[in-house]
Amino acid sequence: YPVSLAIDRGEDLGTHIKYVKERLHTIPHKGFNFCVLKYMSDDLKVDKALFYNIKPQVCFNYLGQITQASIGDGIRFVERIKAMPADPRNTREHLIDINCKVVNSRLHIDFLYSRNKYLDSTIKSLAQRFKSELEDIVRFCMEPEHEGYTPSDFALNDITQDQLDELLDEIQDT
């Protein structure tokens, strides 16, 4: 499900985290129906350009938490397999694909790219920066003084983040 995130570089990390959390929370059915909607666009009179002209350069895909229970008893999950050769006629939809999944309580991140477009060292540098930024976010969130809430944490449908922050400030002052 394509999502556009507009981050204001002047804001602090806590504000960014709350914004992203709330933005992702607004995605209907966690994005599950987007592909179905793409194929039903004629029936729903939806602008096909919305679906066919979106050409992001980077695709980030979180595949979720994968456990043996989630895939069933008849299937076994293999964490790494040797890359299969691709058909030379196959074209990449994105310059870089970043696929993330949690397996056995560990986060796995794969960067897929064309060696015709990027040097291995460029992608390794990008991956290291990605890891470093993610570690900074985790460290930030673990600090007690950065505990925070957003409207989606409560059954408050018609409240903004600013209104919630004011309400929480009032509660803490009493």
XYZ file of N, CA and C in Angstrom:
522
model
N 0.863 -1.168 0.000
C 0.000 0.000 0.000
C 0.896 1.212 0.000
N 0.828 2.027 -1.022
C 1.706 3.201 -1.069
C 1.297 4.232 -0.025
N 2.292 4.777 0.652
C 2.068 5.791 1.676
C 3.073 6.912 1.453
N 2.598 8.122 1.512
C 3.480 9.274 1.403
C 3.681 9.848 2.796
N 4.931 9.992 3.185
C 5.263 10.561 4.490
C 6.054 11.840 4.269
N 5.548 12.941 4.795
C 6.212 14.231 4.648
C 6.770 14.641 6.004
N 8.056 14.461 6.182
C 8.707 14.747 7.455
C 9.279 16.163 7.414
N 8.985 16.936 8.449
C 9.538 18.280 8.592
C 10.875 18.155 9.314
N 11.956 18.432 8.626
C 13.297 18.260 9.204
C 13.519 19.151 10.427
N 12.690 20.171 10.611
C 12.829 21.046 11.762
C 12.255 20.466 13.042
N 11.486 19.395 12.931
C 10.864 18.770 14.107
C 11.815 17.769 14.745
N 11.545 17.436 16.003
C 12.387 16.471 16.702
C 11.958 15.042 16.389
N 12.789 14.098 16.799
C 12.550 12.686 16.505
C 11.229 12.197 17.087
N 10.892 12.621 18.304
C 9.629 12.201 18.924
C 8.422 12.607 18.094
N 8.450 13.815 17.545
C 7.355 14.294 16.687
C 7.284 13.457 15.415
N 8.451 13.123 14.847
C 8.480 12.286 13.635
C 7.865 10.914 13.901
N 8.234 10.309 15.029
C 7.732 8.972 15.371
C 6.215 9.004 15.521
N 5.704 9.998 16.218
C 4.252 10.115 16.407
C 3.549 10.336 15.076
N 4.126 11.176 14.215
C 3.523 11.446 12.907
C 3.436 10.165 12.066
N 4.538 9.434 11.996
C 4.565 8.205 11.179
C 3.583 7.185 11.743
N 3.578 7.026 13.052
C 2.657 6.073 13.687
C 1.211 6.398 13.335
N 0.845 7.658 13.471
C -0.539 8.048 13.185
C -0.859 7.947 11.696
N 0.099 8.291 10.852
C -0.116 8.214 9.390
C -0.338 6.757 8.976
N 0.453 5.861 9.494
C 0.294 4.440 9.160
C -1.004 3.881 9.747
N -1.417 4.418 10.878
C -2.658 3.973 11.515
C -3.891 4.304 10.666
N -3.785 5.306 9.801
C -4.928 5.712 8.974
C -5.112 4.846 7.734
N -4.182 3.957 7.458
C -4.289 3.120 6.258
C -5.396 2.095 6.473
N -6.403 2.107 5.605
C -7.524 1.175 5.780
C -7.073 -0.289 5.706
N -7.501 -1.085 6.657
C -7.224 -2.535 6.699
C -5.728 -2.833 6.586
N -4.904 -1.929 7.082
C -3.439 -2.052 7.033
C -2.940 -2.229 5.597
N -3.687 -1.675 4.637
C -3.270 -1.704 3.248
C -3.635 -2.961 2.497
N -4.270 -3.895 3.156
C -4.550 -5.199 2.552
C -5.326 -5.100 1.254
N -6.289 -4.205 1.161
C -7.179 -4.155 -0.005
C -6.657 -3.317 -1.161
N -5.470 -2.720 -1.048
C -5.004 -1.833 -2.099
C -4.897 -2.530 -3.450
N -4.285 -3.703 -3.481
C -4.128 -4.408 -4.768
C -5.473 -4.814 -5.339
N -6.389 -5.206 -4.486
C -7.736 -5.549 -4.947
C -8.383 -4.309 -5.554
N -8.239 -3.180 -4.879
C -8.813 -1.926 -5.372
C -8.221 -1.559 -6.723
N -6.933 -1.835 -6.917
C -6.271 -1.538 -8.186
C -6.998 -2.230 -9.345
N -7.388 -3.484 -9.146
C -8.030 -4.240 -10.208
C -9.523 -3.960 -10.309
N -10.089 -3.349 -9.283
C -11.508 -2.996 -9.303
C -11.721 -1.536 -9.689
N -10.658 -0.837 -10.088
C -10.750 0.600 -10.305
C -11.777 0.967 -11.371
N -12.001 0.119 -12.382
C -13.027 0.410 -13.386
C -14.414 0.441 -12.757
N -14.700 -0.566 -11.938
C -16.010 -0.655 -11.297
C -16.246 0.485 -10.318
N -15.184 0.945 -9.648
C -15.328 1.965 -8.618
C -15.117 3.382 -9.146
N -14.850 3.486 -10.455
C -14.593 4.777 -11.086
C -13.455 5.531 -10.380
N -12.390 4.798 -10.100
C -11.213 5.365 -9.475
C -10.223 5.716 -10.573
N -9.545 6.833 -10.425
C -8.556 7.282 -11.398
C -7.426 6.252 -11.500
N -7.291 5.631 -12.672
C -6.249 4.621 -12.862
C -4.854 5.206 -12.678
N -4.695 6.485 -12.922
C -3.384 7.108 -12.752
C -2.893 6.941 -11.322
N -3.807 6.935 -10.379
C -3.444 6.744 -8.980
C -2.684 5.434 -8.802
N -3.067 4.414 -9.544
C -2.472 3.100 -9.383
C -1.330 2.814 -10.340
N -1.424 3.285 -11.557
C -0.464 2.889 -12.572
C 0.667 3.887 -12.778
N 0.530 5.106 -12.312
C 1.560 6.099 -12.529
C 2.425 6.347 -11.302
N 2.184 5.628 -10.233
C 3.025 5.747 -9.059
C 4.308 4.966 -9.345
N 5.417 5.665 -9.397
C 6.695 5.029 -9.723
C 7.755 5.433 -8.705
N 7.633 4.940 -7.467
C 8.646 5.304 -6.471
C 9.992 4.671 -6.819
N 11.078 5.355 -6.442
C 12.414 4.832 -6.706
C 12.847 3.817 -5.654
N 12.309 3.965 -4.455
C 12.645 3.050 -3.364
C 11.350 2.427 -2.857
N 11.365 1.122 -2.681
C 10.205 0.415 -2.137
C 10.605 -0.181 -0.791
N 9.857 0.176 0.248
C 10.070 -0.373 1.581
C 8.903 -1.295 1.862
N 9.197 -2.541 2.194
C 8.145 -3.522 2.415
C 8.403 -4.238 3.733
N 7.488 -4.040 4.694
C 7.576 -4.768 5.958
C 6.684 -5.988 5.843
N 7.270 -7.161 5.915
C 6.554 -8.412 5.700
C 5.919 -8.961 6.965
N 6.191 -8.342 8.110
C 5.566 -8.757 9.352
C 6.416 -9.729 10.136
N 5.778 -10.330 11.139
C 6.457 -11.293 11.997
C 6.150 -12.696 11.494
N 7.190 -13.429 11.213
C 7.029 -14.760 10.645
C 7.429 -15.787 11.706
N 6.483 -16.641 12.046
C 6.739 -17.729 12.989
C 6.261 -19.019 12.339
N 6.686 -20.134 12.890
C 6.213 -21.412 12.349
C 4.700 -21.502 12.434
N 4.125 -20.952 13.518
C 2.669 -20.981 13.669
C 1.981 -20.152 12.588
N 2.627 -19.061 12.156
C 1.984 -18.197 11.167
C 2.029 -18.768 9.757
N 2.981 -19.675 9.488
C 3.057 -20.239 8.137
C 2.469 -21.638 8.044
N 2.170 -22.265 9.162
C 1.525 -23.579 9.145
C 2.509 -24.716 9.299
N 1.966 -25.870 9.623
C 2.803 -27.038 9.894
C 3.394 -27.661 8.633
N 2.722 -27.537 7.512
C 3.180 -28.195 6.289
C 4.257 -27.431 5.548
N 4.611 -26.247 6.021
C 5.588 -25.401 5.339
C 6.686 -25.052 6.328
N 7.910 -24.995 5.848
C 9.026 -24.605 6.702
C 9.643 -23.335 6.142
N 9.881 -22.357 6.995
C 10.470 -21.091 6.578
C 11.985 -21.223 6.539
N 12.589 -20.819 5.443
C 14.034 -20.821 5.288
C 14.481 -19.371 5.302
N 15.387 -19.035 6.225
C 15.790 -17.637 6.379
C 16.575 -17.116 5.183
N 17.498 -17.847 4.660
C 18.308 -17.392 3.535
C 18.401 -18.497 2.484
N 18.236 -18.108 1.241
C 18.474 -19.046 0.146
C 19.399 -18.362 -0.852
N 20.119 -19.159 -1.604
C 21.001 -18.604 -2.622
C 20.129 -17.975 -3.706
N 20.542 -16.795 -4.159
C 19.766 -16.070 -5.170
C 19.667 -16.888 -6.453
N 18.476 -16.915 -6.992
C 18.246 -17.591 -8.256
C 18.571 -16.603 -9.387
N 19.101 -17.086 -10.496
C 19.356 -16.169 -11.609
C 18.037 -15.615 -12.146
N 18.037 -14.343 -12.469
C 16.830 -13.698 -12.976
C 16.836 -13.702 -14.498
N 15.668 -13.713 -15.053
C 15.524 -13.604 -16.502
C 16.071 -12.246 -16.931
N 16.973 -12.187 -17.896
C 17.559 -10.909 -18.311
C 16.521 -9.917 -18.862
N 15.366 -10.414 -19.261
C 14.309 -9.522 -19.757
C 13.521 -8.884 -18.619
N 13.733 -9.395 -17.410
C 13.022 -8.869 -16.257
C 13.553 -7.476 -15.915
N 12.657 -6.544 -15.656
C 13.076 -5.197 -15.277
C 12.671 -4.934 -13.833
N 13.489 -4.149 -13.153
C 13.203 -3.788 -11.771
C 12.157 -2.688 -11.753
N 11.197 -2.792 -10.823
C 10.196 -1.740 -10.674
C 10.733 -0.576 -9.867
N 11.701 -0.837 -8.992
C 12.264 0.194 -8.123
C 13.779 0.132 -8.202
N 14.434 1.259 -7.967
C 15.889 1.254 -7.958
C 16.424 0.454 -6.778
N 15.720 0.573 -5.627
C 16.119 -0.159 -4.426
C 14.869 -0.716 -3.754
N 14.917 -1.990 -3.377
C 13.858 -2.613 -2.586
C 14.436 -2.913 -1.208
N 13.731 -2.463 -0.164
C 14.138 -2.753 1.207
C 13.032 -3.613 1.807
N 13.358 -4.869 2.076
C 12.388 -5.814 2.629
C 12.774 -6.147 4.061
N 11.813 -5.991 4.971
C 12.050 -6.251 6.391
C 11.070 -7.301 6.882
N 11.559 -8.128 7.795
C 10.691 -9.130 8.426
C 11.284 -9.469 9.783
N 10.438 -9.938 10.672
C 10.893 -10.401 11.974
C 10.754 -11.918 11.978
N 11.875 -12.607 12.196
C 11.899 -14.066 12.244
C 12.552 -14.467 13.558
N 11.838 -15.289 14.334
C 12.356 -15.731 15.635
C 12.796 -14.537 16.489
N 11.961 -13.519 16.519
C 12.183 -12.309 17.331
C 13.395 -11.487 16.892
N 13.879 -11.699 15.673
C 15.007 -10.914 15.150
C 14.600 -10.224 13.869
N 14.967 -8.948 13.758
C 14.667 -8.165 12.568
C 15.679 -8.488 11.471
N 15.181 -8.815 10.296
C 16.012 -9.082 9.122
C 15.690 -8.028 8.067
N 16.721 -7.426 7.502
C 16.535 -6.387 6.495
C 17.369 -6.757 5.277
N 16.714 -6.800 4.119
C 17.399 -7.097 2.866
C 17.297 -5.888 1.937
N 18.424 -5.499 1.358
C 18.459 -4.442 0.362
C 18.679 -5.114 -0.995
N 17.736 -4.940 -1.890
C 17.834 -5.516 -3.230
C 18.027 -4.372 -4.223
N 18.967 -4.553 -5.142
C 19.312 -3.476 -6.064
C 20.005 -4.059 -7.284
N 20.151 -3.241 -8.298
C 20.844 -3.671 -9.502
C 22.313 -3.269 -9.406
N 23.187 -4.208 -9.640
C 24.623 -3.898 -9.653
C 24.984 -3.081 -10.894
N 24.049 -2.991 -11.841
C 24.261 -2.123 -13.002
C 24.034 -0.655 -12.655
N 23.343 -0.412 -11.547
C 23.016 0.965 -11.137
C 23.855 1.438 -9.958
N 24.191 0.527 -9.037
C 24.878 0.909 -7.799
C 26.077 0.023 -7.541
N 27.089 0.604 -6.911
C 28.219 -0.173 -6.410
C 27.785 -0.867 -5.124
N 28.349 -2.041 -4.867
C 28.057 -2.741 -3.610
C 28.374 -1.840 -2.421
N 29.472 -1.087 -2.504
C 29.877 -0.223 -1.396
C 28.845 0.874 -1.127
N 28.164 1.344 -2.151
C 27.129 2.370 -1.976
C 25.963 1.814 -1.181
N 25.528 0.609 -1.525
C 24.391 -0.004 -0.828
C 24.804 -0.420 0.580
N 26.030 -0.895 0.757
C 26.502 -1.222 2.110
C 26.505 0.024 2.983
N 26.897 1.144 2.425
C 26.890 2.404 3.168
C 25.459 2.811 3.521
N 24.547 2.669 2.571
C 23.132 2.965 2.815
C 22.583 2.055 3.909
N 22.904 0.768 3.845
C 22.416 -0.196 4.837
C 22.971 0.136 6.222
N 24.232 0.526 6.293
C 24.830 0.883 7.592
C 24.161 2.135 8.156
N 23.877 3.101 7.304
C 23.198 4.330 7.763
C 21.775 4.004 8.230
N 21.092 3.136 7.494
C 19.747 2.681 7.852
C 19.777 2.047 9.244
N 20.750 1.146 9.457
C 20.884 0.459 10.742
C 21.164 1.459 11.856
N 22.038 2.390 11.615
C 22.399 3.389 12.612
C 21.195 4.254 12.988
N 20.427 4.692 11.998
C 19.236 5.510 12.257
C 18.189 4.706 13.022
N 18.021 3.443 12.665
C 17.065 2.587 13.358
C 17.481 2.379 14.815
N 18.771 2.178 15.047
C 19.268 2.040 16.421
C 19.023 3.326 17.217
N 19.204 4.484 16.586
C 18.939 5.766 17.256
C 17.471 5.877 17.655
N 16.580 5.445 16.774
C 15.143 5.499 17.063
C 14.799 4.578 18.233
N 15.342 3.362 18.224
C 15.071 2.413 19.310
C 15.603 2.969 20.628
N 16.831 3.481 20.606
C 17.417 4.059 21.818
C 16.549 5.216 22.347
N 16.105 6.071 21.449
C 15.247 7.203 21.811
C 13.962 6.713 22.477
N 13.329 5.723 21.870
C 12.048 5.224 22.382
C 12.196 4.505 23.721
N 13.366 4.000 24.028
C 13.585 3.281 25.278
C 13.824 4.230 26.456
N 14.094 5.494 26.182
C 14.346 6.461 27.253
C 13.022 6.881 27.877
N 12.893 6.767 29.216
C 11.617 7.064 29.888
C 11.078 8.469 29.608
N 11.966 9.434 29.445
C 11.490 10.806 29.220
C 10.860 11.021 27.844
N 11.008 10.032 26.949
C 10.414 10.155 25.620
C 9.139 9.342 25.456
N 8.622 8.859 26.576
C 7.356 8.133 26.508
C 6.283 9.087 25.986
N 5.476 8.616 25.092
C 4.439 9.483 24.542
C 3.279 8.686 23.994
N 2.189 9.378 23.790
C 0.979 8.749 23.269
C 0.498 9.502 22.043
N -0.259 8.796 21.229
C -0.907 9.406 20.069
C -2.392 9.068 20.142
N -3.224 9.768 19.371
C -4.669 9.495 19.419
C -5.036 8.036 19.172
N -4.261 7.308 18.367
C -4.599 5.911 18.083
C -4.382 4.999 19.292
N -3.707 5.494 20.338
C -3.538 4.714 21.554
C -4.815 4.683 22.383
N -5.757 5.536 22.042
C -7.016 5.657 22.785
C -8.172 5.601 21.810
N -9.349 5.471 22.315
C -10.545 5.475 21.462
C -11.010 6.917 21.261
N -10.083 7.778 20.865
C -10.388 9.185 20.648
C -10.284 9.470 19.154
N -11.379 9.390 18.476
C -11.355 9.536 17.026
C -11.222 10.970 16.547
N -11.714 11.911 17.336
C -11.756 13.284 16.868
C -10.839 14.204 17.649
N -9.648 13.739 17.952
C -8.705 14.566 18.686
C -7.389 14.611 17.907
N -6.784 15.786 17.876
C -5.502 15.928 17.173
C -4.370 15.611 18.133
N -3.180 15.449 17.578
C -2.012 15.194 18.415
C -1.767 16.366 19.362
N -1.924 17.597 18.867
C -1.727 18.781 19.720
C -2.723 18.799 20.874
N -3.975 18.477 20.591
C -4.993 18.454 21.644
C -4.674 17.373 22.684
N -4.245 16.211 22.215
C -3.894 15.130 23.136
C -2.705 15.528 23.999
N -1.693 16.151 23.394
C -0.518 16.585 24.151
C -0.916 17.584 25.239
N -1.806 18.509 24.905
C -2.282 19.481 25.896
C -3.018 18.778 27.035
N -3.876 17.835 26.686
C -4.630 17.082 27.700
C -3.690 16.308 28.622
N -2.694 15.656 28.051
C -1.732 14.896 28.854
C -0.898 15.821 29.737
N -0.554 17.009 29.232
C 0.169 17.985 30.046
C -0.654 18.415 31.245
N -1.964 18.641 31.018
C -2.855 19.036 32.109
C -2.945 17.934 33.174
N -3.020 16.693 32.741
C -3.119 15.561 33.669
C -1.834 15.461 34.492
N -0.689 15.630 33.860
C 0.586 15.525 34.556
C 0.791 16.672 35.549
N 0.209 17.838 35.257
C 0.344 19.009 36.140
C -0.488 18.885 37.398
N -1.499 18.002 37.385
C -2.370 17.886 38.563
C -1.846 16.887 39.560
